[in-house]
Short mmCIF file of C-alpha atoms in Angstrom, two decimals:
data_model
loop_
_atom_site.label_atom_id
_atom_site.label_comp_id
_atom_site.label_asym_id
_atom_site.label_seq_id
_atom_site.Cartn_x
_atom_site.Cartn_y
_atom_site.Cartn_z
CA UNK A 27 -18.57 -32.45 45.32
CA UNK A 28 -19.01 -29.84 42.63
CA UNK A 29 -22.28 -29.18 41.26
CA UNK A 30 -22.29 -29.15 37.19
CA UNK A 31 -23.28 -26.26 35.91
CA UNK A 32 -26.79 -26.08 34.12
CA UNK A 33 -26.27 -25.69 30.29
CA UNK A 34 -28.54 -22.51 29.11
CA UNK A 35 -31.22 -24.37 26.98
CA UNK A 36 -31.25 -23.09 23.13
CA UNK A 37 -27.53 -21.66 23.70
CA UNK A 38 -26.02 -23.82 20.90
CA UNK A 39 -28.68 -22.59 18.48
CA UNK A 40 -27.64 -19.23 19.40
CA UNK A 41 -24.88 -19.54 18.52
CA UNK A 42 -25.75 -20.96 15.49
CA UNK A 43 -27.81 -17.75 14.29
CA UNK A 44 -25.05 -15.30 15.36
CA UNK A 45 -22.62 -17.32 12.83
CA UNK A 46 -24.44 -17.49 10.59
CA UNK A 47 -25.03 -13.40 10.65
CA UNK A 48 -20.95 -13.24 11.06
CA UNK A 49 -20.52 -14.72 8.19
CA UNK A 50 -23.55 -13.31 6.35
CA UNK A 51 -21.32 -9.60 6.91
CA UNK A 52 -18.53 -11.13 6.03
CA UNK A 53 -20.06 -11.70 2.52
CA UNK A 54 -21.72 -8.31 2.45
CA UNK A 55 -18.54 -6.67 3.04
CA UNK A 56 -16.84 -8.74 0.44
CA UNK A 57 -19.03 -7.57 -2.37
CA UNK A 58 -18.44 -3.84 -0.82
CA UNK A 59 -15.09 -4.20 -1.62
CA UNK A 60 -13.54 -2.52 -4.56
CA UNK A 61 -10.83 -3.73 -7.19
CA UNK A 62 -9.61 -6.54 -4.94
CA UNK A 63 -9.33 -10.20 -6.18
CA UNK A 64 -11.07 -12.59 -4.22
CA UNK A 65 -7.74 -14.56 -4.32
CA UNK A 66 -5.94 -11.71 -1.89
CA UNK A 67 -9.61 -11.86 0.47
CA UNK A 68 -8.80 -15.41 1.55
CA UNK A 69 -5.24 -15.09 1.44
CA UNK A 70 -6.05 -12.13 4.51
CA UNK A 71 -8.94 -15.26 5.86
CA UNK A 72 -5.77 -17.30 5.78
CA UNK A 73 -3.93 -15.26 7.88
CA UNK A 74 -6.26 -14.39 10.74
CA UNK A 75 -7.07 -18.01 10.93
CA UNK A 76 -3.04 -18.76 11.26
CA UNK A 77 -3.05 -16.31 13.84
CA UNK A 78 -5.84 -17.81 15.59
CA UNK A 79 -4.67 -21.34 15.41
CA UNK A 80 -1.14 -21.03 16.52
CA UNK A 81 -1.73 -20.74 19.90
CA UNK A 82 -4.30 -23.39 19.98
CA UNK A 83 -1.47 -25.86 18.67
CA UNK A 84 1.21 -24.49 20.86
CA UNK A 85 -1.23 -25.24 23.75
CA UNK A 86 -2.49 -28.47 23.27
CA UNK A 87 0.77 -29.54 21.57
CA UNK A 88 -0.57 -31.44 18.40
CA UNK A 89 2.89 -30.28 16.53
CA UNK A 90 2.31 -28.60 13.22
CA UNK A 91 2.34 -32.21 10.94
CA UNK A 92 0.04 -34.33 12.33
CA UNK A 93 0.17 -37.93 12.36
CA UNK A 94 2.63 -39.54 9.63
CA UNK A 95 -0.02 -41.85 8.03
CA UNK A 96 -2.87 -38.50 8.24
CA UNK A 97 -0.39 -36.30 6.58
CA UNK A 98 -2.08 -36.76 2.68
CA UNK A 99 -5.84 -36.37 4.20
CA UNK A 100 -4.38 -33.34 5.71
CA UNK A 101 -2.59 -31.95 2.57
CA UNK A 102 -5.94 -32.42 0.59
CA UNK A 103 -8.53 -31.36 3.33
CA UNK A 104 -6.35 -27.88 3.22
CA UNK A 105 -5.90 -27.78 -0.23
CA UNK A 106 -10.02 -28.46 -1.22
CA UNK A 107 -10.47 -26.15 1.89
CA UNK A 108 -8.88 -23.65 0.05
CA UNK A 109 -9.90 -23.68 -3.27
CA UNK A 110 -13.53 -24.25 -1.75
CA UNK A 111 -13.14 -20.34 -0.32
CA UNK A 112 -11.79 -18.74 -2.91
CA UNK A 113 -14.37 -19.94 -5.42
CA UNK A 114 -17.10 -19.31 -3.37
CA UNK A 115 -15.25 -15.75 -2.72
CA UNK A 116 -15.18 -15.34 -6.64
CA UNK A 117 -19.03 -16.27 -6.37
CA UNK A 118 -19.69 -13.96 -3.68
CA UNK A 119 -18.09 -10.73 -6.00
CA UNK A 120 -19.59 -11.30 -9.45
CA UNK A 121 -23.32 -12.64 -8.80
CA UNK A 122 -26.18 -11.40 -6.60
CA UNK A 123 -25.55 -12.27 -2.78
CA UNK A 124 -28.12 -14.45 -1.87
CA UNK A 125 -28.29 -16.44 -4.86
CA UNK A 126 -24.21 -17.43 -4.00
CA UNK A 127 -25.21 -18.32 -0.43
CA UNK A 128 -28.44 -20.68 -1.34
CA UNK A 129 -26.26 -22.48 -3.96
CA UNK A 130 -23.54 -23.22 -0.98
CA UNK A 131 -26.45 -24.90 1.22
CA UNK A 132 -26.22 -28.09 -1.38
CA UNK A 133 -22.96 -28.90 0.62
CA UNK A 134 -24.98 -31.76 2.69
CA UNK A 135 -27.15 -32.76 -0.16
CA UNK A 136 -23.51 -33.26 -2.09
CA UNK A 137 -21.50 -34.46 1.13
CA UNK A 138 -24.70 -37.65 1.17
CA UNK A 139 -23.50 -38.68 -2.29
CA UNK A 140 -19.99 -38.84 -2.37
CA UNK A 141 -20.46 -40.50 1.30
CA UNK A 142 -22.16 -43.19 -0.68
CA UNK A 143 -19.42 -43.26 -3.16
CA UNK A 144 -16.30 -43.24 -1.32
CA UNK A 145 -16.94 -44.05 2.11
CA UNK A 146 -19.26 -46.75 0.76
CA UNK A 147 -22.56 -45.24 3.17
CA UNK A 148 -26.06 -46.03 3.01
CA UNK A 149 -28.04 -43.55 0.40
CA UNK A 150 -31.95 -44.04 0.11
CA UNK A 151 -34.28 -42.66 -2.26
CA UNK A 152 -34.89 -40.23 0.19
CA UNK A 153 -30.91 -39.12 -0.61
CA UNK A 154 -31.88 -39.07 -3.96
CA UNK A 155 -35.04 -36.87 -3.70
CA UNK A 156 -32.76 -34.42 -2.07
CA UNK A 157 -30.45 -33.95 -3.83
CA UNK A 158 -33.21 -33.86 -7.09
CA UNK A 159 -34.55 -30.70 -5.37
CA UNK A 160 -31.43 -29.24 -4.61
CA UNK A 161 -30.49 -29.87 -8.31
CA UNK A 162 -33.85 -27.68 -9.18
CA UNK A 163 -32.93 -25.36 -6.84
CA UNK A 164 -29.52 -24.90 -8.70
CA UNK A 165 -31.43 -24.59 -12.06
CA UNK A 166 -33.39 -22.07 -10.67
CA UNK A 167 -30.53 -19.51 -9.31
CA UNK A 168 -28.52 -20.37 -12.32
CA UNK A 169 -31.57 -19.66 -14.40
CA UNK A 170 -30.22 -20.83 -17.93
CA UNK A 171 -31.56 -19.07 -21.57
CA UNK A 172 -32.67 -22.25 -23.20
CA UNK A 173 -35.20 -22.50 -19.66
CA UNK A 174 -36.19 -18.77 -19.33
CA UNK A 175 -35.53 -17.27 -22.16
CA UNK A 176 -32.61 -14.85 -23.89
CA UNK A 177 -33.79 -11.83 -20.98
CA UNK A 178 -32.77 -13.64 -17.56
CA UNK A 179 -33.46 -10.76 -14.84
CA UNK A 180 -32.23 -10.13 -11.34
CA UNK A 181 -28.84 -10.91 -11.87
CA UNK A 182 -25.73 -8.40 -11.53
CA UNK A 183 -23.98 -7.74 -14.80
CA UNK A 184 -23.67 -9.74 -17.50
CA UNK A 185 -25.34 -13.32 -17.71
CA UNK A 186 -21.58 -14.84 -18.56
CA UNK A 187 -20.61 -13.20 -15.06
CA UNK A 188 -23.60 -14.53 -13.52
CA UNK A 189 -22.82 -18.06 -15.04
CA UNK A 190 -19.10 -18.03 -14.08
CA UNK A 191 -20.35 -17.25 -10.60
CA UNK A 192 -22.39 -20.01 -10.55
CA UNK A 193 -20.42 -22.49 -11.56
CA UNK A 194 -17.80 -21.14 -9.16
CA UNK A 195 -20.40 -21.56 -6.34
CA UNK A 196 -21.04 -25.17 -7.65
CA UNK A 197 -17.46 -25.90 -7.82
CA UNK A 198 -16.83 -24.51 -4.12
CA UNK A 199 -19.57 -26.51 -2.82
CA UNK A 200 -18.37 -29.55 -4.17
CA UNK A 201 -15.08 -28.86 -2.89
CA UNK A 202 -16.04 -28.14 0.90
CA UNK A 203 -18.60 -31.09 0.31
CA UNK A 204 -15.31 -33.40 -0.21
CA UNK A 205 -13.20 -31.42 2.48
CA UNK A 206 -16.56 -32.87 4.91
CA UNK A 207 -15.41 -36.81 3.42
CA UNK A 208 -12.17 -36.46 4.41
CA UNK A 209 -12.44 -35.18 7.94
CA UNK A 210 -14.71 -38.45 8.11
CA UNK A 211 -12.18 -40.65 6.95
CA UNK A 212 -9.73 -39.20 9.17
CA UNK A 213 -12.26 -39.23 12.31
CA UNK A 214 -11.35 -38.10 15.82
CA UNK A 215 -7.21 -39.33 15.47
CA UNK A 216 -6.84 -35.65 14.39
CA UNK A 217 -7.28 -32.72 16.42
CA UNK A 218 -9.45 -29.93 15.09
CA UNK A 219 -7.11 -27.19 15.36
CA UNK A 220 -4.36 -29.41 12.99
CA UNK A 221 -7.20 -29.79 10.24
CA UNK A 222 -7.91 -26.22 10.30
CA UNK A 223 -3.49 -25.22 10.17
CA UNK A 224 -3.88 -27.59 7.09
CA UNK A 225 -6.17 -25.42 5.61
CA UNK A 226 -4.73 -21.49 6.89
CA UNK A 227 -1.06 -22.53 5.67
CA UNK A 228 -1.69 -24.65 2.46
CA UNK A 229 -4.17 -21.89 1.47
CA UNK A 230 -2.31 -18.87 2.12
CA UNK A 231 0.54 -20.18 0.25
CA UNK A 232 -1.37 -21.52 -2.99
CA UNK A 233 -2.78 -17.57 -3.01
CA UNK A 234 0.10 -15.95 -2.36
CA UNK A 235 1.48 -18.07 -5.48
CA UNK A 236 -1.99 -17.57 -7.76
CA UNK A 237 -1.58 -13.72 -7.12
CA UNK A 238 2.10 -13.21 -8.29
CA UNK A 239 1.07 -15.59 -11.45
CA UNK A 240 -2.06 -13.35 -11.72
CA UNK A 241 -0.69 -10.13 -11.15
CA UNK A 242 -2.98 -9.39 -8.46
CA UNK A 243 -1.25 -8.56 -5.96
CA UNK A 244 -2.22 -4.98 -5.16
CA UNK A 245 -2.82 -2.57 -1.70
CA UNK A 246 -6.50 -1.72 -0.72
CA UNK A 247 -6.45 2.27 -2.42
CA UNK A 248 -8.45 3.72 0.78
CA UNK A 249 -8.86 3.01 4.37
CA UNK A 250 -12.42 2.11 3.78
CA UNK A 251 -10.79 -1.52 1.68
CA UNK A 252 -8.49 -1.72 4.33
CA UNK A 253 -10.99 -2.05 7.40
CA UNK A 254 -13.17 -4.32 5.15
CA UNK A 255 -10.46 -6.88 5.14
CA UNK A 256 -9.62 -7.12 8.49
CA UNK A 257 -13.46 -7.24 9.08
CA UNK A 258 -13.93 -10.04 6.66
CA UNK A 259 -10.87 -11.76 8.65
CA UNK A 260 -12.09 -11.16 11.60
CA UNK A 261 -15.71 -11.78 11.13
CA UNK A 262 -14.89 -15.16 9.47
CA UNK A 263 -13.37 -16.09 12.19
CA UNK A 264 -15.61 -15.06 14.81
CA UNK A 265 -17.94 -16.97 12.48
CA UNK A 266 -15.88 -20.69 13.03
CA UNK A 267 -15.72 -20.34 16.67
CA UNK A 268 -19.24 -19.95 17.29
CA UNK A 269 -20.13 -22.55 14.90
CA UNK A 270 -17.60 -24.94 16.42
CA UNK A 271 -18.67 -24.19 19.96
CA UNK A 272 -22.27 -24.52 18.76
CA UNK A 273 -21.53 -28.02 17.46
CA UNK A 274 -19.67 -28.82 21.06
CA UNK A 275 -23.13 -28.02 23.11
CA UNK A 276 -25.68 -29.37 20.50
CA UNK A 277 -26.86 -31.81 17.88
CA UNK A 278 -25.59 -31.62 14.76
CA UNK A 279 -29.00 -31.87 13.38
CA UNK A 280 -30.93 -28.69 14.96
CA UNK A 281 -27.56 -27.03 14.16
CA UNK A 282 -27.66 -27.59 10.52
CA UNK A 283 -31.18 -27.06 10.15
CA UNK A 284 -30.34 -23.53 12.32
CA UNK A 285 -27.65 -22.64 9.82
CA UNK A 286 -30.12 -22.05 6.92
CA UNK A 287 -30.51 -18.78 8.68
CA UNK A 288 -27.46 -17.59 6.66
CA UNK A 289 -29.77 -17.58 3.36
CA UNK A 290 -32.44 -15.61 5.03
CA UNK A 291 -29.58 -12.99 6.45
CA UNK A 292 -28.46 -12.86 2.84
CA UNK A 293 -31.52 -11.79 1.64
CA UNK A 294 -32.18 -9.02 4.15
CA UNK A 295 -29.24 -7.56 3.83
CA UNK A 296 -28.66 -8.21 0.42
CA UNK A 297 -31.77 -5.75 -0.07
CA UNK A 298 -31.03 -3.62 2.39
CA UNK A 299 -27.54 -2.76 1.59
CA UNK A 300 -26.88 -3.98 -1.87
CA UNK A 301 -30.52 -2.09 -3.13
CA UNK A 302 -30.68 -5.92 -5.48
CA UNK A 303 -34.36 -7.53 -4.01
CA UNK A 304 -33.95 -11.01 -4.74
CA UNK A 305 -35.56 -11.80 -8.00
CA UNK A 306 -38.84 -14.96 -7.22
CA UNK A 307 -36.86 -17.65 -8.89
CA UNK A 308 -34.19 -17.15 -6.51
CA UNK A 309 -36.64 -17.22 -3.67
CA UNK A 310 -38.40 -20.56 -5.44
CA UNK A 311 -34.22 -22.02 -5.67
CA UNK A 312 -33.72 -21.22 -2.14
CA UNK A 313 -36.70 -22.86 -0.72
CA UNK A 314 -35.83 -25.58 -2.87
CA UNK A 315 -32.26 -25.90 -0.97
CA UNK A 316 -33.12 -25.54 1.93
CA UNK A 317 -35.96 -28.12 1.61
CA UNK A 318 -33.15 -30.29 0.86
CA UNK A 319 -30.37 -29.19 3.32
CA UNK A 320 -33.07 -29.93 5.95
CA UNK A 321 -34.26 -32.70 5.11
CA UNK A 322 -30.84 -34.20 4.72
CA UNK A 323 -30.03 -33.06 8.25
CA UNK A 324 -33.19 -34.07 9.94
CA UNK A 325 -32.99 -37.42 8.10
CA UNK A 326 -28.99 -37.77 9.61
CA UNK A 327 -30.13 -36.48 12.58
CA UNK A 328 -33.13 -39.12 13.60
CA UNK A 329 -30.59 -41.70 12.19
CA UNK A 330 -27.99 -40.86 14.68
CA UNK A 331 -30.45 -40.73 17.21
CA UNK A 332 -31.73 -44.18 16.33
CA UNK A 333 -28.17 -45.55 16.49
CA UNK A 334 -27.92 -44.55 20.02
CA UNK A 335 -30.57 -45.82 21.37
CA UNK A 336 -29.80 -49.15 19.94
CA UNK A 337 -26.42 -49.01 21.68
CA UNK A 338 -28.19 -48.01 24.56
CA UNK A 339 -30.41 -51.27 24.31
#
């Protein structure tokens, strides 16, 4: 017979870091670009991740529906999906880089808790300590008057743009967070490729629609805009596949403890490129989050491993 090739050890957490740092670009070049909405950026994400997709479905001949009664966890899984990256691509433009990307790791802290609500799961007081420090962490990026005072520093522009932005970040998290319950409830019946055609169709065509009703709707002015978008596209993507094959060779614990490596990419090149050093609440907020986003992942993780062993028995 065959001998099975020996998996490189560490290789999933590889490719953890390296999307992480595609995706940490991607942002970078987001806020580089000029007098674009963030509405036309994802309906361009949209796009490459159609074009990507296609031949995935065509291949492994899922059809381009899905399952008759998966069709409405589809519809909403693209439509949160959606709205989750163009909020967080409104975060990304109008407040400082890094503090966007810490407020986006409280996606597990918020996934626990509506897991308890809807999908009835188990949620300790460890949960609940959790998510209390990712809720400081929060305060602490969002940094509000009444708590530090009328002069807030180490944001970019005005305090109601840096407050819009976070509340846009909030919003996005708690979008993807429910985008997370619904791929749950739907389980393995649906192939990957489907949930992600869901979310590449259904969001290209709510932006296209928000643009026209905006008035958005405009040409990059110089080439520079122009290779920044297909970079962001392109990046993005390169970003899901390494992710997904990282999740295919590892845990999902070591991989979402890995992924926090997207906040400290944020803050290197947010003060490398941006000239914006991340102001020491920010830094307090993030290790806040990702205090949290850890310790929701390790907890999931030993749990998991737990359950296994008990089958196993």
């Amino acid at each position: 017979g065959t001998k099975k090739k020996a998996r490189c050890p560490g290789l999933g957490l590889f490719y953890t870091i390296l999307s992480a740092f595609l995706f940490s670009v991607a942002s970078l070049l987001l806020k580089k670009i000029e007098d674009i909405h963030s509405v036309e950026v994802s309906a361009f994400r949209c796009v490459f991740q159609m074009a990507f997709v296609l031949p995935g479905l065509i291949y492994y001949k899922t059809g381009f529906l899905g399952p008759k009664g998966k069709r409405i966890f589809l519809f909403f899984r693209g439509f949160l999906g959606s709205i989750a990256m163009v909020l967080l691509y409104y975060a990304y433009q109008v407040m400082p880089l890094a503090d966007a990307t810490v407020i986006t790791f409280t996606s597990p802290v918020f996934t626990s808790l509506l897991a308890w609500i809807f999908l009835k799961e188990k949620y300790s007081l460890w949960d609940l300590l959790f998510t209390l420090f990712a809720v400081t962490g929060v305060i602490l990026i969002a940094r509000p008057p009444f708590l530090f005072g009328s002069r807030v520093t180490g944001i970019e522009g005005s305090y109601s743009d840096h407050l819009k932005g976070t509340t846009a970040a909030i919003a996005s998290t708690l979008s993807s967070a429910s985008t997370f319950i619904i791929l749950r409830k739907v389980g393995k019946s649906v192939h990957f490729f489907l949930s992600i055609w869901y979310y590449a169709v259904i969001g290209l065509v709510g932006c296209v629609i928000a643009l026209f009703v905006l008035n958005e709707w405009r040409l990059p002015h110089c080439g520079r805009d122009r290779v920044f978008l297909i970079s962001i596209g392109l990046l993005g993507l390169g970003g899901q596949v390494f992710l997904t094959k990282a999740l295919q060779i590892e845990k999902a614990g070591p991989v979402s403890i890995m992924r926090t490596m997207d906040v400290v990419f944020a803050f290197i090149l947010q003060a490398l490129f941006l000239n914006h050093p991340p102001a020491w609440s920010t830094v307090g907020g993030a290790l806040c989050v990702v205090a949290s986003s850890c310790g929701t992942a390790i907890r999931k993780w030993r749990h998991s491993v737990k359950k296994a062993k008990q089958r196993q028995i």
